Each structure stands twice: as C-alpha cells, then as structure tokens.
Amino acid sequence: MDNTATLDAKIVDFIARGLGHDDEIRFNELALQVFALQYANIAPYREYCNGKGVSPGNIDDWRLIPAVPSAAFRSHALASFPLERAVQSNLTSGTTGRKNRGKVYRDQGALDLIMQANGMLTRGYLFPDVERMKIMLMVPSPKMAPSMGMAIGLEQVRKQFGTPESAFLISPLGLDVNALLRAIRQAEVSGEPLALIGATSCFIYFFQACRQEDIRFRLPPGSRICDGGGYVGQFGEWTKEEFVAACTRVFSVPASHCVNVLGMAESSTNYFDNVLRNHLAGKMAPRGKESPPWTRTLVVHPETLQPLPVGEIGLLRHYDLTNRAMILGVQTDNVGVATAQGFDILGRWSKDKGGHVITYSGGMPSSKIFTTLTDYLMNRRITNLAGKYEKAKKGLQP
Amino acid sequence: MTAKNPEKISDAMVGHSQPCTCGTIIDEMLVNGMDEDCKIQPLRQEDIPTGETGDGSPAPARARD
C-alpha cells in the first residue's frame, strides 16, 4: 500500500466514525498529513506555500495550512496524484468564459472517500427517516452531463436512496414537465412521499410557472425538497425565506422538509441544511449548514484573509479531508458567517463588479451556468401547466 | 500534476472566481433544445440567444461550434 492509499485508509476510518463526534486532534493529524502530501506533489501549491513561509515541517495546526483561492482551479490543474490516474474530472468555475473553465480531478481513492462521505451526509440530513423513497431529480443525468458534479453526485443518491421509479427529469429533450407532474400527482393519489431534488433555479422556474397559473399541489407528509445552486437568477432574486415559502405554497412541503445543500467542485463535501435532521430529532436550532467531522470552515476577512470572530460576516474557507486528491484548504468567494453548528452562506463577494460587492441572497449564489440555463428557459416558458396537470390527474384518478 | 499556464497562485485571485458551475447541462440543452411543450425540438440557429451570457462569453459556444 503506497502512502496515498495508507492516508486514504486513515481518512476512511475517520469518516466511518460518523457525524456525531468532534475529534479535533485526529482531524488535525490527518489534515497535516494531507497537506504534506499535497505540498510534496503539487508544485504550484508548494510555491504558493513557500511564498507564505509555510511548509509541512514548520506548522502543527490545520488553521495554518494555506488555502488556495477558488480561482486557482481555473488556472492550474491541482492534483496530488499523476493525472493519468484520474477516474473523474468535474468542471469548476471560470472567469472569462466556459473555454477557460477549470477542472478538478479525482483518482479512485479520492472518489471512494467522497462517495462514503456524501453518502453518509445524504443519509443523515436528507433521508434520516427512510431507507428509500421515490426521487425526481431536476438535473440532467451523468450520461448527459458527464463532467457535472451535481449530476454525478445525484446519480449516487438515486442509486443509494431512490426507489426504482426515481428518475432524472432533464434530458437532451429538455425538462420533462409532464413526468414531473405525473410524479407529483401519483404522490398525491398514493400518499407515498416524494423527494424532489434539483437546481434551485429549476425550482424557481417551475414556481414562476405555477404562480402564473395559480397552481398548487398537495404532496403527502414526508415529502421533501432539496435544492442547490443559488437563489439569484434571471427570474429575479429570491431570498432563502421566499424560496422555502414557495416550496410550502406550491408543494405543501413544510419548511422543516426543505433542505438546501451547498456543493462545489473545489470542496468535495456537500454541506446540508440541518432542518430535517433536527426536526426529526426534535431539536430546536436555527437553519444552517453543519460542518461534518472531516471538515472545518473558517470565516475570514475579505481583504486580510485573516480569520474573523464567530458571528462576523466574511469569506468562507473550507478545509476538507476528502479533498485529498486536490487541495485540502480552499478559499472561496462565498460570503458567510460561522454558527454554533457550522456556518451559513449569505451571498457572494466579487472584485470584478467595480468594487467589493456583497450580495446577501442566501444559499449558494447563482452560478453563471445556471444563468445561462435560465436565459434559455425564459425563452421557452412552461405553458399550459394547468392543462398538463389535468392530463396527469386524468391518468391517475384516486 | 500539470500546470495549465505559468500564472502563479496568489491571494490576489480571491474575489475573482465564479460560483462553482454544474457544467455541461447548458451546452447540452442548448444543442438539443426543447419546445414550448418541453418536447424534443432541435435548437435552430435563430433560436440561440444572442449577446453575452452570464459568464461573459457569447452564447452558446458549443452550439455555434
């Protein structure tokens, strides 16, 4: 077993201990080992660290490990392993157009870590009360979008938590509104809970169409919604509260069952809202993201990049052991705040908009690719939603 | 590990990223398109949105290619 495989095995063991511990000492040990591996194998990162006077030999605290800016994944292929061993590459952010978009690479060991970690989180935060349920996925399948992290991840969710009739709703044919309406109607008639998972902008798109035609549904108790991708788009700027209210108004799904997830290519772990987990456990706590034991999130000042006290708003910096294949610490441009249980994301910070713009929009801010999606969808609005729903109702009489 | 270009990683990069993108969905959808009934309707050249997309690139790159 080589050094990387040995390290992976240690991280696997750490993740396998579950969500209910906070072993700071072991996290620190593993973080320093991951840092040493990445420092040794990723030359531009080593140069970046050397510029800060940091090397594996002169620090003993994970907080001192340099975190690379998200934009570095655009300019560099940051992999701790030879790229010929890559089994997966996901597109990530770019700044000047899709041709300049970056990629993150993963080898098999890293992929196994990520699947283990995110499978545990999905179970803990989205499906803690059921083994499997019908899931309709408002994203393309990985066959259609092989480099899309959300598609790849949700295929695992479908396999691990979905019933056989679970399906992706976006195909090369477009968004299958009829299939969505049939699934909703089937749930209404059967009383079997339904999970709707997808891009936030797709939900907003659908909500807009429902509002125009004053259509509402009554999904059965236990149904849940999971969205990711941001509330700001071509359809207008939605707050997190407005989005949750729309889920309740349109689908009759209570706020406790509306789970936002933050996922990004640069940080392998998915960060879920705690609401459903807490609701089922009878725990009262504010909605927010919980940091699992194999991650840490700091909030730093946007100019000095120094950590801020708990409660102050700044940029989110994630340290993630499942990032073994790339860089442990990632300095994002997401604006957020540390909370007792983890953090919450509030918006996005940019130097490109003529200054330091902070948007407090809630959830992961709009991705430009989804802006393109909404641009496109707006030209092809869902029409005659009521007629389609009536057709679904006739096909599925109680 | 292979560097794509010689630009050094620096703290100056902070504030210059785009949100994480769930990538090829748009390219694929724009290539294949859908009509008002959300059925298959291959996208025609004249249907392609013009002007700048959100990420600053003309849309849609792949469709034009």
Coordinates of C-alpha atoms in Angstrom, one line a residue:
Chain A
M1 CA 0.0 0.0 0.0
D2 CA 1.5 3.3 -1.0
N3 CA 1.5 6.5 1.1
T4 CA -1.6 7.8 -0.6
A5 CA -3.6 4.6 -0.1
T6 CA -2.5 4.5 3.5
L7 CA -3.6 8.0 4.0
D8 CA -6.9 7.3 2.3
A9 CA -7.5 4.4 4.6
K10 CA -7.0 6.6 7.6
I11 CA -9.4 9.1 6.3
V12 CA -11.9 6.4 5.5
D13 CA -11.7 5.2 9.1
F14 CA -12.2 8.8 10.3
I15 CA -15.3 9.3 8.2
A16 CA -16.7 6.0 9.2
R17 CA -16.8 7.2 12.8
G18 CA -19.9 9.1 11.8
L19 CA -21.3 12.5 12.2
G20 CA -21.6 12.6 16.0
H21 CA -18.1 13.4 17.1
D22 CA -15.7 16.3 17.0
D23 CA -12.2 14.7 17.3
E24 CA -10.1 17.8 16.8
I25 CA -6.8 16.0 17.5
R26 CA -7.3 13.4 14.9
F27 CA -8.6 15.9 12.3
N28 CA -5.5 18.0 12.9
E29 CA -3.2 14.9 12.4
L30 CA -4.9 13.9 9.2
A31 CA -5.1 17.5 7.8
L32 CA -1.3 17.9 8.3
Q33 CA -0.7 14.6 6.6
V34 CA -2.9 15.6 3.6
F35 CA -1.1 18.9 3.5
A36 CA 2.3 17.2 3.4
L37 CA 1.2 15.0 0.5
Q38 CA -0.2 17.9 -1.4
Y39 CA 2.8 20.1 -0.7
A40 CA 5.1 17.4 -2.0
N41 CA 3.2 16.6 -5.1
I42 CA 1.7 19.9 -6.4
A43 CA 4.4 22.2 -7.4
P44 CA 2.4 25.5 -7.8
Y45 CA 0.8 24.9 -4.5
R46 CA 4.2 24.3 -2.9
E47 CA 5.4 27.5 -4.4
Y48 CA 2.3 29.3 -3.0
C49 CA 3.0 27.9 0.4
N50 CA 6.7 28.7 0.3
G51 CA 5.8 32.3 -0.6
K52 CA 4.0 32.3 2.7
G53 CA 6.8 30.7 4.5
V54 CA 4.7 27.6 5.3
S55 CA 5.8 24.1 4.8
P56 CA 4.8 20.8 6.5
G57 CA 7.8 21.0 8.8
N58 CA 7.0 24.3 10.3
I59 CA 3.3 24.2 11.3
D60 CA 1.4 22.0 13.6
D61 CA -2.1 23.4 13.3
W62 CA -4.5 22.9 10.4
R63 CA -5.6 26.6 10.6
L64 CA -2.1 27.5 9.3
I65 CA -2.3 25.4 6.2
P66 CA -2.5 27.7 3.2
A67 CA -5.9 27.6 1.4
V68 CA -5.8 28.3 -2.3
P69 CA -8.3 30.7 -3.9
S70 CA -11.1 29.0 -5.8
A71 CA -9.9 30.8 -9.0
A72 CA -6.6 28.8 -8.8
F73 CA -8.5 25.7 -10.1
R74 CA -9.1 27.7 -13.3
S75 CA -5.5 28.4 -13.9
H76 CA -4.0 25.2 -12.6
A77 CA -4.7 21.5 -12.6
L78 CA -4.2 21.0 -8.9
A79 CA -3.9 17.2 -8.3
S80 CA -2.0 15.4 -5.7
F81 CA -1.6 12.4 -8.0
P82 CA -0.4 11.8 -11.6
L83 CA -3.3 12.9 -13.8
E84 CA -3.1 9.6 -15.8
R85 CA -4.7 8.0 -12.7
A86 CA -7.7 10.3 -12.8
V87 CA -11.0 8.5 -13.0
Q88 CA -13.2 11.6 -12.8
S89 CA -12.9 15.2 -13.7
N90 CA -15.5 17.8 -12.8
L91 CA -15.9 21.2 -14.3
T92 CA -15.5 24.1 -11.9
S93 CA -15.5 27.8 -12.1
G94 CA -14.1 30.1 -14.7
T95 CA -13.8 33.8 -15.0
T96 CA -13.7 34.6 -18.7
G97 CA -15.9 32.1 -20.3
R98 CA -16.5 28.4 -20.5
K99 CA -13.5 27.7 -22.5
N100 CA -11.5 28.9 -19.6
R101 CA -13.4 26.9 -17.0
G102 CA -11.3 24.8 -14.6
K103 CA -11.5 21.2 -13.8
V104 CA -10.8 19.2 -10.7
Y105 CA -9.5 15.7 -10.9
R106 CA -10.0 12.7 -8.7
D107 CA -8.4 9.3 -8.5
Q108 CA -10.2 6.2 -7.4
G109 CA -9.2 6.5 -3.8
A110 CA -10.5 10.1 -3.6
L111 CA -13.7 9.1 -5.3
D112 CA -14.3 6.4 -2.8
L113 CA -13.7 8.9 0.1
I114 CA -16.2 11.4 -1.4
M115 CA -18.9 8.8 -2.0
Q116 CA -18.5 7.5 1.5
A117 CA -18.7 11.0 3.0
N118 CA -21.5 12.3 0.9
G119 CA -23.5 9.1 1.2
M120 CA -23.3 9.5 5.0
L121 CA -24.4 13.1 4.8
T122 CA -27.2 12.5 2.5
R123 CA -28.5 9.8 4.8
G124 CA -28.1 11.9 7.8
Y125 CA -29.6 15.2 6.5
L126 CA -31.9 14.3 3.7
F127 CA -33.1 10.7 4.3
P128 CA -32.6 10.0 8.0
D129 CA -36.1 8.6 8.4
V130 CA -36.5 6.4 5.3
E131 CA -34.4 3.7 3.7
R132 CA -35.5 4.7 0.2
M133 CA -38.1 6.8 -1.5
K134 CA -39.1 8.0 -4.9
I135 CA -36.8 10.8 -6.0
M136 CA -37.4 13.0 -9.0
L137 CA -34.2 14.8 -10.0
M138 CA -34.4 18.1 -11.7
V139 CA -30.9 17.9 -13.1
P140 CA -29.5 16.1 -16.1
S141 CA -28.2 12.5 -15.8
P142 CA -24.5 12.0 -15.7
K143 CA -24.8 10.3 -19.1
M144 CA -25.9 13.6 -20.4
A145 CA -23.6 15.8 -18.4
P146 CA -20.6 13.6 -17.5
S147 CA -18.5 16.4 -16.1
M148 CA -21.3 17.9 -14.0
G149 CA -20.6 17.3 -10.3
M150 CA -24.3 17.7 -9.4
A151 CA -25.3 15.0 -12.0
I152 CA -22.6 12.6 -10.8
G153 CA -23.4 13.1 -7.2
L154 CA -27.1 12.7 -7.7
E155 CA -26.8 9.6 -9.6
Q156 CA -25.2 8.1 -6.5
V157 CA -28.1 9.5 -4.5
R158 CA -30.6 7.9 -6.9
K159 CA -28.8 4.5 -6.6
Q160 CA -28.4 4.6 -2.9
F161 CA -31.7 6.2 -1.7
G162 CA -34.1 6.1 -4.6
T163 CA -36.8 3.6 -5.5
P164 CA -36.7 2.1 -9.0
E165 CA -39.1 4.6 -10.4
S166 CA -36.8 7.5 -9.4
A167 CA -35.6 9.4 -12.5
F168 CA -33.8 12.4 -13.9
L169 CA -36.1 15.0 -15.3
I170 CA -33.7 16.9 -17.5
S171 CA -32.6 15.0 -20.6
P172 CA -31.4 16.1 -24.0
L173 CA -35.2 16.6 -24.6
G174 CA -35.3 19.3 -22.0
L175 CA -37.1 19.5 -18.7
D176 CA -39.8 16.8 -18.7
V177 CA -42.6 18.8 -17.1
N178 CA -45.1 16.1 -17.8
A179 CA -43.1 13.5 -16.0
L180 CA -42.7 15.8 -13.0
L181 CA -46.5 16.5 -12.9
R182 CA -47.2 12.7 -13.2
A183 CA -44.9 12.0 -10.3
I184 CA -46.5 14.8 -8.2
R185 CA -50.0 13.5 -9.0
Q186 CA -49.0 10.0 -8.3
A187 CA -47.7 11.0 -4.9
E188 CA -50.9 12.9 -4.2
V189 CA -53.1 9.9 -5.1
S190 CA -51.0 7.2 -3.4
G191 CA -49.9 9.1 -0.3
E192 CA -46.4 8.0 -0.9
P193 CA -43.9 10.8 -0.1
L194 CA -41.9 12.2 -2.9
A195 CA -38.5 13.7 -2.9
L196 CA -37.7 16.5 -5.4
I197 CA -34.1 17.3 -5.8
G198 CA -32.6 19.8 -8.2
A199 CA -31.1 23.0 -9.1
T200 CA -32.5 25.9 -7.2
S201 CA -33.1 27.8 -10.5
C202 CA -35.1 24.9 -11.9
F203 CA -37.4 25.1 -8.9
I204 CA -37.8 28.8 -9.2
Y205 CA -38.5 28.4 -12.9
F206 CA -41.3 25.9 -12.0
F207 CA -42.6 28.1 -9.2
Q208 CA -42.9 31.0 -11.6
A209 CA -45.0 28.9 -13.9
C210 CA -47.2 27.7 -11.1
R211 CA -47.7 31.3 -9.9
Q212 CA -48.7 32.5 -13.3
E213 CA -51.4 29.8 -13.5
D214 CA -52.2 29.7 -9.8
I215 CA -51.4 26.1 -9.5
R216 CA -50.7 24.4 -6.2
F217 CA -50.1 20.7 -5.2
R218 CA -50.5 18.7 -2.1
L219 CA -47.6 16.4 -1.7
P220 CA -48.1 13.9 1.1
P221 CA -46.4 14.3 4.5
G222 CA -42.9 13.1 4.5
S223 CA -42.2 14.6 1.1
R224 CA -39.1 16.7 0.9
I225 CA -37.3 19.2 -1.3
C226 CA -33.6 19.5 -1.7
D227 CA -32.1 22.4 -3.8
G228 CA -28.7 23.5 -4.6
G229 CA -27.2 26.2 -6.8
G230 CA -28.4 29.5 -5.6
Y231 CA -31.4 31.8 -5.4
V232 CA -30.3 34.6 -7.7
G233 CA -31.1 34.2 -11.3
Q234 CA -32.7 35.6 -14.4
F235 CA -36.1 35.1 -12.7
G236 CA -35.3 37.5 -10.1
E237 CA -33.6 37.5 -6.8
W238 CA -35.1 35.2 -4.2
T239 CA -34.2 35.1 -0.6
K240 CA -33.9 31.8 1.2
E241 CA -37.1 32.6 3.1
E242 CA -39.0 33.3 -0.2
F243 CA -37.8 30.1 -1.7
V244 CA -38.9 28.0 1.3
A245 CA -42.2 29.8 1.4
A246 CA -42.7 28.9 -2.3
C247 CA -42.0 25.2 -1.6
T248 CA -44.6 25.3 1.1
R249 CA -47.1 27.2 -1.0
V250 CA -46.7 25.3 -4.2
F251 CA -45.9 21.8 -2.9
S252 CA -47.3 21.8 0.6
V253 CA -43.9 20.8 1.9
P254 CA -43.2 22.4 5.3
A255 CA -40.0 24.4 5.9
S256 CA -38.7 21.5 8.0
H257 CA -38.5 19.4 4.9
C258 CA -36.9 22.0 2.6
V259 CA -33.2 21.3 2.6
N260 CA -30.7 23.5 0.8
V261 CA -27.3 22.0 0.1
L262 CA -24.0 23.7 -0.8
G263 CA -21.9 21.8 -3.2
M264 CA -18.9 22.9 -5.1
A265 CA -16.3 21.2 -7.2
E266 CA -13.5 22.7 -5.2
S267 CA -14.7 21.2 -1.9
S268 CA -15.7 17.6 -2.2
T269 CA -18.1 17.5 0.8
N270 CA -21.7 18.6 0.4
Y271 CA -23.0 20.8 3.2
F272 CA -26.6 20.3 4.0
D273 CA -29.1 22.4 5.9
N274 CA -29.8 20.9 9.3
V275 CA -33.5 21.4 9.4
L276 CA -34.8 18.0 8.6
R277 CA -32.3 16.2 10.7
N278 CA -33.1 18.5 13.6
H279 CA -36.8 18.3 13.1
L280 CA -36.9 14.5 13.2
A281 CA -34.6 14.5 16.2
G282 CA -36.9 17.1 18.0
K283 CA -34.0 19.5 18.2
M284 CA -34.6 23.2 18.1
A285 CA -31.9 25.1 16.2
P286 CA -31.7 27.8 13.5
R287 CA -31.5 26.7 9.9
G288 CA -27.9 26.4 8.8
K289 CA -25.1 24.3 7.4
E290 CA -23.4 21.8 9.7
S291 CA -19.8 21.0 9.2
P292 CA -19.2 17.3 9.4
P293 CA -16.2 16.0 11.4
W294 CA -13.9 15.6 8.4
T295 CA -14.2 19.3 7.5
R296 CA -13.6 22.7 9.1
T297 CA -14.9 26.0 7.9
L298 CA -13.4 29.3 8.8
V299 CA -14.8 32.8 8.1
V300 CA -12.1 35.2 7.0
H301 CA -11.8 38.9 6.3
P302 CA -12.0 39.5 2.5
E303 CA -9.0 41.8 2.5
T304 CA -6.7 40.5 5.1
L305 CA -7.8 36.9 4.7
Q306 CA -7.4 36.5 8.5
P307 CA -10.0 34.6 10.5
L308 CA -12.8 36.6 11.9
P309 CA -14.6 36.0 15.3
V310 CA -17.7 33.9 15.3
G311 CA -20.7 35.9 14.2
E312 CA -18.8 38.2 11.9
I313 CA -19.5 38.1 8.2
G314 CA -16.7 37.2 5.9
L315 CA -15.5 34.8 3.2
L316 CA -15.9 31.1 3.7
R317 CA -12.7 29.0 3.8
H318 CA -13.2 25.2 3.8
Y319 CA -10.8 22.5 4.9
D320 CA -11.9 19.2 3.7
L321 CA -10.1 15.8 4.2
T322 CA -12.0 14.4 1.3
N323 CA -10.1 16.9 -0.9
R324 CA -7.0 14.6 -0.6
A325 CA -6.8 14.5 -4.4
M326 CA -6.6 18.2 -4.8
I327 CA -6.1 20.9 -2.1
L328 CA -7.2 20.5 1.5
G329 CA -8.0 24.1 2.0
V330 CA -10.0 26.2 -0.4
Q331 CA -10.5 29.9 0.0
T332 CA -13.9 30.7 -1.6
D333 CA -15.5 33.9 -2.6
N334 CA -18.7 32.9 -0.9
V335 CA -19.8 35.2 1.9
G336 CA -21.0 33.6 5.1
V337 CA -21.0 33.5 8.8
A338 CA -19.8 31.0 11.4
T339 CA -22.6 29.5 13.5
A340 CA -22.6 27.2 16.6
Q341 CA -23.0 24.1 14.4
G342 CA -21.1 25.2 11.3
F343 CA -21.8 28.1 9.1
D344 CA -24.4 29.7 6.9
I345 CA -23.8 31.1 3.4
L346 CA -25.2 34.6 2.7
G347 CA -24.0 35.6 -0.7
R348 CA -21.0 36.2 -2.8
W349 CA -18.1 38.6 -2.9
S350 CA -16.5 39.9 -6.1
K351 CA -13.8 42.3 -7.0
D352 CA -14.9 42.2 -10.6
K353 CA -18.0 44.3 -10.2
G354 CA -16.3 47.6 -9.7
G355 CA -15.7 47.1 -6.1
H356 CA -16.3 44.7 -3.3
V357 CA -19.9 43.6 -3.8
I358 CA -21.6 41.5 -1.2
T359 CA -24.9 40.1 -2.0
Y360 CA -27.0 38.7 0.8
S361 CA -29.1 36.4 -1.1
G362 CA -29.0 33.3 0.9
G363 CA -27.9 29.8 -0.2
M364 CA -25.3 29.3 -2.8
P365 CA -25.3 32.3 -5.1
S366 CA -26.3 31.9 -8.7
S367 CA -23.9 30.1 -10.9
K368 CA -23.3 31.7 -14.2
I369 CA -24.0 28.4 -16.0
F370 CA -27.5 28.4 -14.4
T371 CA -27.8 32.0 -15.5
T372 CA -27.3 30.7 -19.0
L373 CA -29.9 28.0 -18.3
T374 CA -32.4 30.5 -17.1
D375 CA -31.7 32.7 -20.1
Y376 CA -32.6 29.8 -22.2
L377 CA -35.6 28.6 -20.3
M378 CA -37.1 32.1 -20.2
N379 CA -37.4 31.9 -24.0
R380 CA -39.3 28.6 -23.6
R381 CA -41.6 29.1 -20.7
I382 CA -43.6 26.3 -19.4
T383 CA -47.0 26.9 -20.9
N384 CA -50.4 25.3 -20.2
L385 CA -49.2 23.9 -16.9
A386 CA -52.8 23.6 -15.7
G387 CA -53.7 21.6 -18.8
K388 CA -50.7 19.3 -18.3
Y389 CA -51.6 18.7 -14.7
E390 CA -55.3 18.0 -15.6
K391 CA -54.0 15.4 -18.0
A392 CA -51.8 13.9 -15.3
K393 CA -54.8 13.8 -13.0
K394 CA -57.0 12.0 -15.5
G395 CA -54.3 9.4 -16.0
L396 CA -54.1 8.9 -12.2
Q397 CA -57.5 9.0 -10.7
P398 CA -57.7 8.3 -7.0
Chain B
M1 CA 0.3 17.3 -11.7
T2 CA 0.3 19.6 -14.7
A3 CA 0.1 23.3 -14.6
K4 CA -2.2 24.8 -17.3
N5 CA -0.3 28.0 -17.5
P6 CA 2.5 29.8 -15.7
E7 CA 0.3 32.1 -13.7
K8 CA 1.2 31.8 -10.0
I9 CA -1.3 31.1 -7.4
S10 CA -1.7 34.2 -5.3
D11 CA -4.1 35.7 -2.8
A12 CA -4.9 38.3 -5.4
M13 CA -7.1 35.6 -7.0
V14 CA -9.5 35.9 -4.1
G15 CA -12.6 37.7 -5.3
H16 CA -12.2 36.7 -8.9
S17 CA -13.8 33.3 -9.1
Q18 CA -17.2 32.4 -10.5
P19 CA -19.5 30.3 -8.4
C20 CA -19.0 26.6 -8.9
T21 CA -20.6 25.6 -12.1
C22 CA -22.5 22.4 -12.8
G23 CA -21.2 22.5 -16.2
T24 CA -22.3 20.9 -19.3
I25 CA -26.0 21.0 -18.7
I26 CA -26.5 24.2 -20.6
D27 CA -24.3 23.2 -23.5
E28 CA -26.2 20.1 -23.9
M29 CA -29.6 21.7 -23.5
L30 CA -28.8 24.5 -25.9
V31 CA -27.6 22.0 -28.5
N32 CA -30.7 19.9 -28.3
G33 CA -33.3 22.4 -27.2
M34 CA -36.9 22.0 -26.3
D35 CA -40.1 23.5 -27.5
E36 CA -42.9 25.1 -25.6
D37 CA -44.3 21.7 -24.6
C38 CA -40.9 20.7 -23.4
K39 CA -40.6 18.0 -26.0
I40 CA -37.7 17.5 -28.2
Q41 CA -37.2 20.3 -30.7
P42 CA -33.7 20.6 -32.1
L43 CA -32.5 24.1 -31.5
R44 CA -32.3 26.2 -34.6
Q45 CA -29.6 28.7 -35.1
E46 CA -32.0 31.6 -34.9
D47 CA -33.2 30.4 -31.5
I48 CA -29.8 30.7 -30.0
P49 CA -29.8 33.6 -27.5
T50 CA -27.6 36.4 -28.6
G51 CA -25.4 38.7 -26.6
E52 CA -23.4 38.0 -23.6
T53 CA -24.1 35.1 -21.3
G54 CA -23.7 35.4 -17.6
D55 CA -20.1 34.3 -17.7
G56 CA -19.2 36.8 -20.3
S57 CA -18.9 34.5 -23.2
P58 CA -21.1 34.6 -26.3
A59 CA -23.8 32.0 -26.0
P60 CA -23.9 29.2 -26.7
A61 CA -20.3 28.3 -27.6
R62 CA -20.9 24.6 -28.3
A63 CA -24.0 25.2 -30.4
R64 CA -22.1 27.6 -32.7
D65 CA -19.2 25.2 -32.9

